[in-house]
Amino acid sequence: MVRRLRFHSVSVSYFDMVQHCGSIREAARRLNVASSAVNRQILKLEDDIGAPLFDRLSSGLKLTPAGELFARHIGVVLHDVERLRSELEAMEGIRAGHVELIVAETLAVDLLPTVLEHMHARYPRVSVGVTVSGSQGIPQAIISGAADLGLAFALPKHEQLQQLALGHFRLAAIVPPNHPLADKSQVSFGACADYDLILSKPEISTRQRLAPLLKSAHFSGRTRLETASLELAKQMVVRGRGVAFQTAFGIEAQVAAGELKMLPLTDSGGIFCDLGLYMSSGRYIPAAVDAFARILTDEILRRERHEASQFGALG
């Protein structure tokens, strides 16, 4: 079975993540390691090369000329490794296997069907089992072995969980096209509070991201509905009964059809929800699970890039 190929050093992997993130702290978050570990590897690379790879600016890290040259080089190396992996995998083939997945409700509406289509097209003899759960139940399902992989928002760090991928997605106000706010491209939570609100239950991750705003002394909004059901919240917004708050997941079709409009929240420079893919720490990864995780990771990152290009910088 083809495993993840590691023909390059840890420092190269860390450099690649830092240059994509523009921040050691953000790279460390995505790699699920300490910032100091990432910084040590970058300093080691710079010492080996004999030149700084990044300019340390107040706005973040920027590649130096030497850094740009090194980035082009490792881009070729990493691409060749990935191509070799694909060719070996195609030669050997994943003949059969099963993947057990546990996900939050919003992710089963459009993201997961897209990933399953890719998976079944590439590996037709691999079966997949899917359980939909609230975020609270996902860590234990992974740790206990009931699920190979878990996909959820805002899971706390846990020594028995390994983060395989991380994407950042904007939390937005969701309104129908005839709503007074619908002509805006982005909106503050305070502006939404002038209208009836549809909020998630307190245990839902999107509600937790709104908690500081809801506790504000200036908040006097009218909460007309609290629900843990994405579908109920979505239908109430479509019917013009209030403003809801969530990421783009679960409402993709309605936004594309013009039935709903997504207005990113501008508070604190934008409110983001972290979508993570997880497995049990130290566990051997079967080939079928590894293949599914890679396809799912690619789709998460593709959607993250698309959203960033669609909405751009907030402000």
mmCIF file of C-alpha atoms in Angstrom:
data_model
loop_
_atom_site.group_PDB
_atom_site.id
_atom_site.type_symbol
_atom_site.label_atom_id
_atom_site.label_comp_id
_atom_site.label_asym_id
_atom_site.label_seq_id
_atom_site.Cartn_x
_atom_site.Cartn_y
_atom_site.Cartn_z
ATOM 1 C CA MET A 1 0.000 0.000 0.000
ATOM 2 C CA VAL A 2 1.208 3.485 -0.823
ATOM 3 C CA ARG A 3 1.773 5.620 2.259
ATOM 4 C CA ARG A 4 2.350 9.367 2.552
ATOM 5 C CA LEU A 5 5.731 9.998 0.951
ATOM 6 C CA ARG A 6 8.213 11.956 3.072
ATOM 7 C CA PHE A 7 11.207 12.561 0.784
ATOM 8 C CA HIS A 8 11.760 16.067 2.163
ATOM 9 C CA SER A 9 12.615 17.362 5.632
ATOM 10 C CA VAL A 10 10.250 18.654 8.280
ATOM 11 C CA SER A 11 11.752 22.107 7.813
ATOM 12 C CA VAL A 12 10.731 22.117 4.147
ATOM 13 C CA SER A 13 7.150 21.204 5.058
ATOM 14 C CA TYR A 14 7.075 23.931 7.691
ATOM 15 C CA PHE A 15 8.531 26.514 5.289
ATOM 16 C CA ASP A 16 5.901 25.648 2.690
ATOM 17 C CA MET A 17 3.100 26.134 5.215
ATOM 18 C CA VAL A 18 4.548 29.419 6.532
ATOM 19 C CA GLN A 19 4.919 30.894 3.055
ATOM 20 C CA HIS A 20 1.292 30.024 2.276
ATOM 21 C CA CYS A 21 -0.012 31.425 5.586
ATOM 22 C CA GLY A 22 2.266 34.448 5.870
ATOM 23 C CA SER A 23 2.464 33.806 9.604
ATOM 24 C CA ILE A 24 4.347 31.398 11.849
ATOM 25 C CA ARG A 25 1.468 31.333 14.325
ATOM 26 C CA GLU A 26 -1.093 30.455 11.645
ATOM 27 C CA ALA A 27 1.219 27.845 10.116
ATOM 28 C CA ALA A 28 1.635 26.272 13.557
ATOM 29 C CA ARG A 29 -2.152 26.152 13.970
ATOM 30 C CA ARG A 30 -2.562 24.330 10.683
ATOM 31 C CA LEU A 31 0.301 21.953 11.375
ATOM 32 C CA ASN A 32 -0.993 21.426 14.924
ATOM 33 C CA VAL A 33 2.422 22.086 16.453
ATOM 34 C CA ALA A 34 3.872 24.812 18.666
ATOM 35 C CA SER A 35 4.843 28.126 17.071
ATOM 36 C CA SER A 36 8.320 27.770 18.581
ATOM 37 C CA ALA A 37 8.819 24.472 16.715
ATOM 38 C CA VAL A 38 7.950 26.103 13.396
ATOM 39 C CA ASN A 39 10.206 29.074 14.136
ATOM 40 C CA ARG A 40 13.137 26.774 14.976
ATOM 41 C CA GLN A 41 12.795 24.956 11.661
ATOM 42 C CA ILE A 42 12.666 28.226 9.708
ATOM 43 C CA LEU A 43 15.750 29.525 11.532
ATOM 44 C CA LYS A 44 17.525 26.215 10.819
ATOM 45 C CA LEU A 45 16.737 26.528 7.114
ATOM 46 C CA GLU A 46 17.965 30.107 7.042
ATOM 47 C CA ASP A 47 21.175 29.039 8.790
ATOM 48 C CA ASP A 48 21.718 26.172 6.319
ATOM 49 C CA ILE A 49 21.082 28.415 3.313
ATOM 50 C CA GLY A 50 23.029 31.334 4.727
ATOM 51 C CA ALA A 51 20.382 33.938 3.978
ATOM 52 C CA PRO A 52 17.068 35.075 5.469
ATOM 53 C CA LEU A 53 14.020 33.544 3.803
ATOM 54 C CA PHE A 54 11.451 35.940 5.262
ATOM 55 C CA ASP A 55 11.272 39.616 6.069
ATOM 56 C CA ARG A 56 9.627 39.937 9.486
ATOM 57 C CA LEU A 57 7.138 42.790 9.045
ATOM 58 C CA SER A 58 4.476 44.114 11.405
ATOM 59 C CA SER A 59 1.864 42.937 8.888
ATOM 60 C CA GLY A 60 3.298 39.426 8.740
ATOM 61 C CA LEU A 61 6.055 37.498 6.972
ATOM 62 C CA LYS A 62 7.106 38.283 3.408
ATOM 63 C CA LEU A 63 9.450 36.192 1.289
ATOM 64 C CA THR A 64 12.880 37.671 0.628
ATOM 65 C CA PRO A 65 14.454 37.188 -2.847
ATOM 66 C CA ALA A 66 16.224 34.119 -1.445
ATOM 67 C CA GLY A 67 12.918 32.941 0.012
ATOM 68 C CA GLU A 68 11.166 33.312 -3.335
ATOM 69 C CA LEU A 69 13.886 31.281 -5.038
ATOM 70 C CA PHE A 70 13.673 28.575 -2.380
ATOM 71 C CA ALA A 71 9.852 28.544 -2.591
ATOM 72 C CA ARG A 72 10.006 27.928 -6.350
ATOM 73 C CA HIS A 73 12.464 25.092 -5.812
ATOM 74 C CA ILE A 74 10.469 23.282 -3.145
ATOM 75 C CA GLY A 75 7.287 23.815 -5.159
ATOM 76 C CA VAL A 76 8.805 21.674 -7.903
ATOM 77 C CA VAL A 77 10.032 19.095 -5.381
ATOM 78 C CA LEU A 78 6.688 18.791 -3.596
ATOM 79 C CA HIS A 79 4.826 18.576 -6.894
ATOM 80 C CA ASP A 80 7.117 15.780 -8.082
ATOM 81 C CA VAL A 81 6.631 13.865 -4.821
ATOM 82 C CA GLU A 82 2.853 14.161 -5.139
ATOM 83 C CA ARG A 83 3.010 13.017 -8.766
ATOM 84 C CA LEU A 84 5.145 10.028 -7.781
ATOM 85 C CA ARG A 85 2.686 9.150 -5.044
ATOM 86 C CA SER A 86 -0.199 9.297 -7.511
ATOM 87 C CA GLU A 87 1.625 7.147 -10.055
ATOM 88 C CA LEU A 88 2.547 4.535 -7.452
ATOM 89 C CA GLU A 89 -0.996 4.518 -6.147
ATOM 90 C CA ALA A 90 -2.394 4.095 -9.645
ATOM 91 C CA MET A 91 0.044 1.231 -10.296
ATOM 92 C CA GLU A 92 -0.776 -0.557 -7.049
ATOM 93 C CA GLY A 93 -4.396 0.452 -6.689
ATOM 94 C CA ILE A 94 -6.553 0.573 -3.592
ATOM 95 C CA ARG A 95 -8.471 -2.580 -4.259
ATOM 96 C CA ALA A 96 -10.987 -2.324 -1.438
ATOM 97 C CA GLY A 97 -11.560 -0.770 1.926
ATOM 98 C CA HIS A 98 -13.990 1.038 4.173
ATOM 99 C CA VAL A 99 -13.982 4.515 5.715
ATOM 100 C CA GLU A 100 -16.142 5.438 8.701
ATOM 101 C CA LEU A 101 -16.770 9.174 8.994
ATOM 102 C CA ILE A 102 -18.567 11.357 11.546
ATOM 103 C CA VAL A 103 -19.530 14.917 10.567
ATOM 104 C CA ALA A 104 -21.525 17.945 11.670
ATOM 105 C CA GLU A 105 -24.918 18.429 9.983
ATOM 106 C CA THR A 106 -24.032 21.399 7.772
ATOM 107 C CA LEU A 107 -21.154 19.497 6.185
ATOM 108 C CA ALA A 108 -23.365 16.650 4.982
ATOM 109 C CA VAL A 109 -25.456 18.906 2.730
ATOM 110 C CA ASP A 110 -23.018 19.759 -0.084
ATOM 111 C CA LEU A 111 -19.380 19.347 0.970
ATOM 112 C CA LEU A 112 -19.635 15.650 1.746
ATOM 113 C CA PRO A 113 -21.627 14.675 -1.381
ATOM 114 C CA THR A 114 -18.977 16.423 -3.495
ATOM 115 C CA VAL A 115 -16.175 14.544 -1.743
ATOM 116 C CA LEU A 116 -18.016 11.228 -2.019
ATOM 117 C CA GLU A 117 -18.451 11.727 -5.756
ATOM 118 C CA HIS A 118 -14.697 12.212 -6.173
ATOM 119 C CA MET A 119 -13.928 9.281 -3.886
ATOM 120 C CA HIS A 120 -16.263 6.850 -5.615
ATOM 121 C CA ALA A 121 -15.040 7.899 -9.055
ATOM 122 C CA ARG A 122 -11.414 7.292 -8.111
ATOM 123 C CA TYR A 123 -11.830 4.340 -5.738
ATOM 124 C CA PRO A 124 -15.072 2.575 -6.700
ATOM 125 C CA ARG A 125 -14.489 -0.404 -4.390
ATOM 126 C CA VAL A 126 -14.063 1.662 -1.231
ATOM 127 C CA SER A 127 -17.241 1.957 0.847
ATOM 128 C CA VAL A 128 -17.996 4.851 3.194
ATOM 129 C CA GLY A 129 -20.150 5.024 6.317
ATOM 130 C CA VAL A 130 -21.354 8.424 7.516
ATOM 131 C CA THR A 131 -22.756 9.447 10.907
ATOM 132 C CA VAL A 132 -24.154 12.955 11.404
ATOM 133 C CA SER A 133 -23.606 14.287 14.915
ATOM 134 C CA GLY A 134 -23.306 17.422 16.982
ATOM 135 C CA SER A 135 -19.731 18.584 17.515
ATOM 136 C CA GLN A 136 -19.761 17.405 21.143
ATOM 137 C CA GLY A 137 -20.035 13.756 20.145
ATOM 138 C CA ILE A 138 -17.384 13.787 17.440
ATOM 139 C CA PRO A 139 -14.158 13.613 19.523
ATOM 140 C CA GLN A 140 -15.234 10.530 21.472
ATOM 141 C CA ALA A 141 -16.333 8.730 18.308
ATOM 142 C CA ILE A 142 -12.859 9.242 16.843
ATOM 143 C CA ILE A 143 -10.961 8.345 20.017
ATOM 144 C CA SER A 144 -13.035 5.206 20.607
ATOM 145 C CA GLY A 145 -12.485 4.007 17.048
ATOM 146 C CA ALA A 146 -16.155 4.237 16.103
ATOM 147 C CA ALA A 147 -15.079 6.638 13.346
ATOM 148 C CA ASP A 148 -11.874 6.721 11.319
ATOM 149 C CA LEU A 149 -12.207 10.431 10.618
ATOM 150 C CA GLY A 150 -14.170 13.328 12.073
ATOM 151 C CA LEU A 151 -15.070 16.622 10.425
ATOM 152 C CA ALA A 152 -16.286 19.452 12.630
ATOM 153 C CA PHE A 153 -16.035 23.111 13.532
ATOM 154 C CA ALA A 154 -14.123 24.461 16.515
ATOM 155 C CA LEU A 155 -13.058 21.245 18.246
ATOM 156 C CA PRO A 156 -10.788 21.978 21.235
ATOM 157 C CA LYS A 157 -7.251 20.577 21.164
ATOM 158 C CA HIS A 158 -7.042 17.070 22.583
ATOM 159 C CA GLU A 159 -3.942 14.912 23.056
ATOM 160 C CA GLN A 160 -5.771 11.940 21.558
ATOM 161 C CA LEU A 161 -6.826 13.807 18.418
ATOM 162 C CA GLN A 162 -4.603 14.546 15.437
ATOM 163 C CA GLN A 163 -5.630 17.396 13.150
ATOM 164 C CA LEU A 164 -5.129 16.466 9.493
ATOM 165 C CA ALA A 165 -6.492 19.628 7.880
ATOM 166 C CA LEU A 166 -7.821 23.034 8.845
ATOM 167 C CA GLY A 167 -9.825 25.600 6.905
ATOM 168 C CA HIS A 168 -11.052 29.037 7.948
ATOM 169 C CA PHE A 169 -14.536 30.091 6.844
ATOM 170 C CA ARG A 170 -16.416 33.318 7.409
ATOM 171 C CA LEU A 171 -19.386 33.524 9.707
ATOM 172 C CA ALA A 172 -22.088 35.487 7.925
ATOM 173 C CA ALA A 173 -25.572 36.865 8.303
ATOM 174 C CA ILE A 174 -28.008 34.934 6.119
ATOM 175 C CA VAL A 175 -30.971 36.848 4.677
ATOM 176 C CA PRO A 176 -33.510 36.437 1.855
ATOM 177 C CA PRO A 177 -32.986 38.579 -1.276
ATOM 178 C CA ASN A 178 -35.827 40.965 -0.362
ATOM 179 C CA HIS A 179 -34.476 41.753 3.115
ATOM 180 C CA PRO A 180 -33.462 45.386 3.826
ATOM 181 C CA LEU A 181 -29.856 44.232 4.407
ATOM 182 C CA ALA A 182 -29.646 42.214 1.195
ATOM 183 C CA ASP A 183 -28.131 45.013 -0.880
ATOM 184 C CA LYS A 184 -25.037 45.057 1.346
ATOM 185 C CA SER A 185 -21.926 42.996 0.626
ATOM 186 C CA GLN A 186 -21.040 42.665 4.328
ATOM 187 C CA VAL A 187 -22.633 43.718 7.579
ATOM 188 C CA SER A 188 -21.980 44.212 11.284
ATOM 189 C CA PHE A 189 -23.765 42.180 13.921
ATOM 190 C CA GLY A 190 -25.159 45.415 15.332
ATOM 191 C CA ALA A 191 -26.899 46.176 12.044
ATOM 192 C CA CYS A 192 -28.489 42.708 12.100
ATOM 193 C CA ALA A 193 -29.727 43.253 15.662
ATOM 194 C CA ASP A 194 -32.216 45.803 14.348
ATOM 195 C CA TYR A 195 -34.176 42.846 12.926
ATOM 196 C CA ASP A 196 -35.586 39.572 14.227
ATOM 197 C CA LEU A 197 -32.776 37.076 14.819
ATOM 198 C CA ILE A 198 -32.610 33.317 14.357
ATOM 199 C CA LEU A 199 -29.837 31.913 16.542
ATOM 200 C CA SER A 200 -28.287 28.491 16.946
ATOM 201 C CA LYS A 201 -28.575 26.782 20.317
ATOM 202 C CA PRO A 202 -25.725 27.653 22.733
ATOM 203 C CA GLU A 203 -23.955 24.325 22.180
ATOM 204 C CA ILE A 204 -23.563 24.951 18.428
ATOM 205 C CA SER A 205 -20.161 26.297 17.331
ATOM 206 C CA THR A 206 -21.555 29.233 15.343
ATOM 207 C CA ARG A 207 -23.462 30.433 18.414
ATOM 208 C CA GLN A 208 -20.278 30.205 20.458
ATOM 209 C CA ARG A 209 -18.477 32.434 17.963
ATOM 210 C CA LEU A 210 -21.248 35.023 18.419
ATOM 211 C CA ALA A 211 -21.216 34.811 22.222
ATOM 212 C CA PRO A 212 -19.059 37.919 22.833
ATOM 213 C CA LEU A 213 -21.365 40.015 20.653
ATOM 214 C CA LEU A 214 -24.487 38.651 22.304
ATOM 215 C CA LYS A 215 -23.066 39.516 25.726
ATOM 216 C CA SER A 216 -22.312 43.074 24.679
ATOM 217 C CA ALA A 217 -24.060 45.764 26.672
ATOM 218 C CA HIS A 218 -25.106 47.294 23.365
ATOM 219 C CA PHE A 219 -26.967 44.189 22.168
ATOM 220 C CA SER A 220 -30.722 44.537 22.305
ATOM 221 C CA GLY A 221 -31.734 42.312 19.401
ATOM 222 C CA ARG A 222 -34.978 40.375 19.162
ATOM 223 C CA THR A 223 -34.279 36.648 19.196
ATOM 224 C CA ARG A 224 -37.325 35.011 17.632
ATOM 225 C CA LEU A 225 -35.977 31.472 17.333
ATOM 226 C CA GLU A 226 -33.209 29.329 18.816
ATOM 227 C CA THR A 227 -32.601 26.010 17.106
ATOM 228 C CA ALA A 228 -29.991 23.307 16.630
ATOM 229 C CA SER A 229 -31.480 22.501 13.212
ATOM 230 C CA LEU A 230 -29.797 23.978 10.151
ATOM 231 C CA GLU A 231 -32.773 23.072 7.991
ATOM 232 C CA LEU A 232 -35.278 24.822 10.255
ATOM 233 C CA ALA A 233 -33.157 27.984 10.455
ATOM 234 C CA LYS A 234 -32.692 27.956 6.698
ATOM 235 C CA GLN A 235 -36.395 27.577 5.978
ATOM 236 C CA MET A 236 -37.318 30.360 8.393
ATOM 237 C CA VAL A 237 -34.888 32.722 6.664
ATOM 238 C CA VAL A 238 -36.248 31.791 3.235
ATOM 239 C CA ARG A 239 -39.729 32.640 4.558
ATOM 240 C CA GLY A 240 -38.507 36.033 5.710
ATOM 241 C CA ARG A 241 -38.877 35.351 9.438
ATOM 242 C CA GLY A 242 -35.472 36.588 10.565
ATOM 243 C CA VAL A 243 -31.702 36.858 10.118
ATOM 244 C CA ALA A 244 -29.655 33.708 10.787
ATOM 245 C CA PHE A 245 -25.898 33.311 11.213
ATOM 246 C CA GLN A 246 -23.713 30.551 9.797
ATOM 247 C CA THR A 247 -20.941 29.696 7.374
ATOM 248 C CA ALA A 248 -21.571 28.906 3.713
ATOM 249 C CA PHE A 249 -21.804 25.179 4.483
ATOM 250 C CA GLY A 250 -25.303 23.775 4.214
ATOM 251 C CA ILE A 251 -26.765 26.658 2.202
ATOM 252 C CA GLU A 252 -24.680 26.333 -0.961
ATOM 253 C CA ALA A 253 -27.627 25.538 -3.251
ATOM 254 C CA GLN A 254 -29.851 28.314 -1.891
ATOM 255 C CA VAL A 255 -27.099 30.931 -2.227
ATOM 256 C CA ALA A 256 -26.303 29.798 -5.774
ATOM 257 C CA ALA A 257 -30.003 29.944 -6.699
ATOM 258 C CA GLY A 258 -30.407 33.425 -5.237
ATOM 259 C CA GLU A 259 -32.852 32.262 -2.553
ATOM 260 C CA LEU A 260 -30.498 33.374 0.215
ATOM 261 C CA LYS A 261 -27.757 35.957 0.481
ATOM 262 C CA MET A 262 -24.644 35.575 2.603
ATOM 263 C CA LEU A 263 -23.286 38.764 4.232
ATOM 264 C CA PRO A 264 -19.944 38.223 6.037
ATOM 265 C CA LEU A 265 -19.837 39.760 9.508
ATOM 266 C CA THR A 266 -17.342 42.611 9.829
ATOM 267 C CA ASP A 267 -17.009 42.675 13.626
ATOM 268 C CA SER A 268 -13.395 42.367 14.841
ATOM 269 C CA GLY A 269 -12.196 42.372 11.241
ATOM 270 C CA GLY A 270 -14.341 39.369 10.414
ATOM 271 C CA ILE A 271 -15.491 36.357 12.421
ATOM 272 C CA PHE A 272 -14.139 33.024 11.244
ATOM 273 C CA CYS A 273 -15.033 29.424 12.051
ATOM 274 C CA ASP A 274 -12.294 26.771 11.942
ATOM 275 C CA LEU A 275 -13.241 23.589 10.103
ATOM 276 C CA GLY A 276 -10.979 20.694 11.035
ATOM 277 C CA LEU A 277 -10.462 17.125 9.874
ATOM 278 C CA TYR A 278 -9.373 14.799 12.678
ATOM 279 C CA MET A 279 -8.248 11.250 13.377
ATOM 280 C CA SER A 280 -7.074 9.416 16.467
ATOM 281 C CA SER A 281 -3.488 10.300 17.433
ATOM 282 C CA GLY A 282 -0.865 7.678 16.712
ATOM 283 C CA ARG A 283 -3.227 5.492 14.746
ATOM 284 C CA TYR A 284 -2.097 3.631 11.636
ATOM 285 C CA ILE A 285 -3.904 5.046 8.602
ATOM 286 C CA PRO A 286 -5.299 2.416 6.225
ATOM 287 C CA ALA A 287 -4.829 3.245 2.537
ATOM 288 C CA ALA A 288 -8.550 3.839 1.940
ATOM 289 C CA VAL A 289 -8.815 6.225 4.907
ATOM 290 C CA ASP A 290 -5.682 8.061 3.794
ATOM 291 C CA ALA A 291 -7.083 8.462 0.273
ATOM 292 C CA PHE A 292 -10.396 9.778 1.584
ATOM 293 C CA ALA A 293 -8.641 12.211 3.933
ATOM 294 C CA ARG A 294 -6.574 13.615 1.071
ATOM 295 C CA ILE A 295 -9.605 14.137 -1.165
ATOM 296 C CA LEU A 296 -11.526 15.756 1.695
ATOM 297 C CA THR A 297 -8.569 18.003 2.564
ATOM 298 C CA ASP A 298 -8.245 19.140 -1.045
ATOM 299 C CA GLU A 299 -11.934 20.078 -1.162
ATOM 300 C CA ILE A 300 -11.792 21.985 2.143
ATOM 301 C CA LEU A 301 -8.811 24.021 0.948
ATOM 302 C CA ARG A 302 -10.384 24.598 -2.463
ATOM 303 C CA ARG A 303 -13.494 26.032 -0.825
ATOM 304 C CA GLU A 304 -11.411 28.150 1.519
ATOM 305 C CA ARG A 305 -9.564 29.660 -1.458
ATOM 306 C CA HIS A 306 -12.816 30.208 -3.352
ATOM 307 C CA GLU A 307 -14.417 31.989 -0.419
ATOM 308 C CA ALA A 308 -11.356 34.205 0.055
ATOM 309 C CA SER A 309 -11.431 35.204 -3.619
ATOM 310 C CA GLN A 310 -15.195 35.761 -3.505
ATOM 311 C CA PHE A 311 -15.348 38.002 -0.451
ATOM 312 C CA GLY A 312 -11.819 39.400 -0.320
ATOM 313 C CA ALA A 313 -10.726 41.494 2.627
ATOM 314 C CA LEU A 314 -13.361 42.683 5.044
ATOM 315 C CA GLY A 315 -13.660 46.255 6.151
#
